[in-house]
mmCIF file of C-alpha atoms in Angstrom:
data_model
loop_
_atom_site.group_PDB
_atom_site.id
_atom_site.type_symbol
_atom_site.label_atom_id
_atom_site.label_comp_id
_atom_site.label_asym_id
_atom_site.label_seq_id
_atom_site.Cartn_x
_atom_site.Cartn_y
_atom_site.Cartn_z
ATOM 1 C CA UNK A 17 62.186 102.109 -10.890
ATOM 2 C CA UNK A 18 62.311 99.770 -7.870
ATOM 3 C CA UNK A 19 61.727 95.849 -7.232
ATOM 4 C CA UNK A 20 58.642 95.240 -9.281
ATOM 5 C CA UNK A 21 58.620 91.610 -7.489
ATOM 6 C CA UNK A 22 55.869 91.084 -4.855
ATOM 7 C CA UNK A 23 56.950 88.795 -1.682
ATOM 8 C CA UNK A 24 55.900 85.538 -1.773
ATOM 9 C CA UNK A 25 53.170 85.048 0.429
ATOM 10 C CA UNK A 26 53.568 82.370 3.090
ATOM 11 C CA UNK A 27 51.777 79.015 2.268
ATOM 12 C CA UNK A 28 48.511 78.319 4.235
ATOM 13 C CA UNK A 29 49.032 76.046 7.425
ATOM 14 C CA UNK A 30 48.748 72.469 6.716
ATOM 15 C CA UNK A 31 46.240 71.411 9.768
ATOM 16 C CA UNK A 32 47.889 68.615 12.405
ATOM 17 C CA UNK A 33 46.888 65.418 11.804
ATOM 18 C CA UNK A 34 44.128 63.908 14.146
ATOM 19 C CA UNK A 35 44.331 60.816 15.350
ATOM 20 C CA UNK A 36 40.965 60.081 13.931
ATOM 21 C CA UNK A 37 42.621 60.506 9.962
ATOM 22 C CA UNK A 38 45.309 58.443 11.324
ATOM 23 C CA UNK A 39 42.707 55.691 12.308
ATOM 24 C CA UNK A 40 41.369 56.080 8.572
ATOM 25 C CA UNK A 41 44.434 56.070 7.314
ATOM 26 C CA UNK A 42 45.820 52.816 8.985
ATOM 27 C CA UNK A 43 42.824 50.701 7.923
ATOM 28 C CA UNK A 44 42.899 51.784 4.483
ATOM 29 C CA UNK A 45 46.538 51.157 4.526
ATOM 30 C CA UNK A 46 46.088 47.482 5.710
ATOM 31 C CA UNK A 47 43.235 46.982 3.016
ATOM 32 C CA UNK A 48 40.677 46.386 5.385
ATOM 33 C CA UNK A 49 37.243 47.458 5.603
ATOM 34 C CA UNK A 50 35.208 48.878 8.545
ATOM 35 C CA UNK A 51 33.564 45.393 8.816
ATOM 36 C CA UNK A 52 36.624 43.527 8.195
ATOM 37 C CA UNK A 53 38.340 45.540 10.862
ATOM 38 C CA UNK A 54 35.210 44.951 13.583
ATOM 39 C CA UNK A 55 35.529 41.154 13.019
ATOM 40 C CA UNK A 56 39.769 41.559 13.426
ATOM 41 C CA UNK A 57 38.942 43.463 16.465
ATOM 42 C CA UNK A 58 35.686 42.770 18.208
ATOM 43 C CA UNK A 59 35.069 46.510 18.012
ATOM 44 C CA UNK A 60 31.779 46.475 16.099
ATOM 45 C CA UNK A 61 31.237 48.605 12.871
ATOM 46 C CA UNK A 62 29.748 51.786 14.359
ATOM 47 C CA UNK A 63 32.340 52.398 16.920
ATOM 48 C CA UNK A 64 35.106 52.525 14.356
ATOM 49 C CA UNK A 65 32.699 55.028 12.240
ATOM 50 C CA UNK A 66 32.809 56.831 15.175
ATOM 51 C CA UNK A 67 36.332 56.718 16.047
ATOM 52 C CA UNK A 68 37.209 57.519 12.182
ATOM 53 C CA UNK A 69 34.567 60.688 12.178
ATOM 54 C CA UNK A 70 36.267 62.267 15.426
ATOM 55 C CA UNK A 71 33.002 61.597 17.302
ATOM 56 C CA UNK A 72 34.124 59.473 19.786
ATOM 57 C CA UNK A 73 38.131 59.206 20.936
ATOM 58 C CA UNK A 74 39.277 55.731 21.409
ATOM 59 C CA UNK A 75 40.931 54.142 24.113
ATOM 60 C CA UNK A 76 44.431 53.232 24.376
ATOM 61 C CA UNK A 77 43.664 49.374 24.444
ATOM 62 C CA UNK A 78 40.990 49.801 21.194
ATOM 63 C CA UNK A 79 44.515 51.411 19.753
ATOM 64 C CA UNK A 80 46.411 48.590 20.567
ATOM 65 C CA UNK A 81 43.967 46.198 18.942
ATOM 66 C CA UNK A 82 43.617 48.667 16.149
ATOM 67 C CA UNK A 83 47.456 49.117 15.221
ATOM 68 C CA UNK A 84 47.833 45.363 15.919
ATOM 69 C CA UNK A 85 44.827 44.643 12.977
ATOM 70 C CA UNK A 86 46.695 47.131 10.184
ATOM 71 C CA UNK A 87 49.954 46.613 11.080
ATOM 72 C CA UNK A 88 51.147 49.977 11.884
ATOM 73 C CA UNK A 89 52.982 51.156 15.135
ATOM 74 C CA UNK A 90 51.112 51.860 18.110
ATOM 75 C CA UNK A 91 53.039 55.518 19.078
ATOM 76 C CA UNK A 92 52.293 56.313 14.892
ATOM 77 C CA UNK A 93 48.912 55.834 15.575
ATOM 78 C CA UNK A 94 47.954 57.745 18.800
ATOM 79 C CA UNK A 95 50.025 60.086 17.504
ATOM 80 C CA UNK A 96 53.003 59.810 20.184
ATOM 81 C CA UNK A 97 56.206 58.734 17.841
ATOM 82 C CA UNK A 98 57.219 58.023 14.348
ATOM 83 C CA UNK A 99 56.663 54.752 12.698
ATOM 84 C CA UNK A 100 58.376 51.765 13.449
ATOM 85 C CA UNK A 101 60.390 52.560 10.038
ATOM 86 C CA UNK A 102 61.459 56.206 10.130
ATOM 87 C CA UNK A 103 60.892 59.755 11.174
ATOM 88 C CA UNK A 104 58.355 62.055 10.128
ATOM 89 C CA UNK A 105 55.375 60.178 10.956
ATOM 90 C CA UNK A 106 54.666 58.371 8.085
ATOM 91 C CA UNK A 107 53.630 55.126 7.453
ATOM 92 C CA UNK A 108 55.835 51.967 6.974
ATOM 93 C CA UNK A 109 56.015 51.533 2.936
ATOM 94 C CA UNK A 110 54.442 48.034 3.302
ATOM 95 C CA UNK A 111 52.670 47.119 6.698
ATOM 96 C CA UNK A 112 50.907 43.718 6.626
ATOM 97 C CA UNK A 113 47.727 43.353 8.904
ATOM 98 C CA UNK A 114 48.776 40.567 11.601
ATOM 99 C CA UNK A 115 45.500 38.632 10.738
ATOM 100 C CA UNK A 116 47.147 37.850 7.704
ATOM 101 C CA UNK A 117 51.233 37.654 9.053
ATOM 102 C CA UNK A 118 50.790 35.549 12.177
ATOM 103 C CA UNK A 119 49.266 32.182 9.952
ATOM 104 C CA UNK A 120 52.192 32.360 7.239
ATOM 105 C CA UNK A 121 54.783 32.646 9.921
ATOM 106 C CA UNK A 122 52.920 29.764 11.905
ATOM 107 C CA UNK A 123 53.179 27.891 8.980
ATOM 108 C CA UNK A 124 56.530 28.781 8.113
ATOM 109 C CA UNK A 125 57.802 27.343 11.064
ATOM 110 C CA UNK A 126 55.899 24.048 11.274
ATOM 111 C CA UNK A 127 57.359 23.304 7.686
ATOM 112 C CA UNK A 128 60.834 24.132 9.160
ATOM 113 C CA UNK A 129 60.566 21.739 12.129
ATOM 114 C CA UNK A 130 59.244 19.059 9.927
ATOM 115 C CA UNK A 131 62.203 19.127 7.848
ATOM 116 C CA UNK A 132 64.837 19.443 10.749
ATOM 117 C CA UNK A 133 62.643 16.555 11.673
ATOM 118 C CA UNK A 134 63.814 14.836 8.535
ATOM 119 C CA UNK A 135 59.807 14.016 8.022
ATOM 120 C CA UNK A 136 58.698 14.625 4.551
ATOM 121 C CA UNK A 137 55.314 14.623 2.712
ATOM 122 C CA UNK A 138 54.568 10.833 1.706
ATOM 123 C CA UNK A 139 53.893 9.978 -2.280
ATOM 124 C CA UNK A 140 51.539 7.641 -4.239
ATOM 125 C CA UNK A 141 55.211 6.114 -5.511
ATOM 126 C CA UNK A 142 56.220 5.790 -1.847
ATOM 127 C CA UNK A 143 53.311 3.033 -0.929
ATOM 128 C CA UNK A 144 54.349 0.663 -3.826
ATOM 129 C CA UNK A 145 55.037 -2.607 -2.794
#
């Protein structure tokens, strides 16, 4: 008797990524909603539905201000490069939206000039006579 054992068949193609998944994909990544990403962005609701559906393609500044909103790499997101993190064109494990990065890093350093400053927060004990 010969091999009984049939070939194994070769596994269906995984399609390519489009940008417009990638789109998705970043703004559920960041958290954000549609509307949450128009009022980051100034690109209104329906656009981004658009963009997101494949209708429309977006331009490369709307990608900017898109990969600049979810915090993901611009190249990662037109579909150019990898991530800013690694290779196979994943996303970073934790990306943080710069809506919500640029005020605690703002603050950050305000609190760490005060102090090199030598000026510290004032309390009800400190205007005793």
């Amino acid at each position: 008797m010969g091999n009984m054992t049939e070939p194994a068949s070769p596994s269906p193609a995984i399609p390519p990524e489009t940008t417009a998944d990638r789109l998705r994909r970043a703004r559920r990544y960041a958290g954000l909603e549609q509307t949450d990403l128009a009022d980051l962005t100034g690109i209104s609701r329906a656009t981004i539905s658009n963009y997101e559906r494949g209708e429309t393609a977006p331009l490369k500044p709307y990608l900017k201000l898109w990969a600049d909103a979810c915090g993901v790499d611009l190249d990662w997101l037109s579909g150019t490069g990898p991530t800013r993190r690694g290779r196979n064109g994943r996303l970073p494990r934790r990306a943080r939206p710069a809506a919500v990065l640029t005020p605690l890093l703002t603050a950050a350093a305000g609190y760490l000039m005060l102090l090199q400053l030598g000026v510290r927060k004032r309390s009800p004990a400190d205007s005793r006579p």
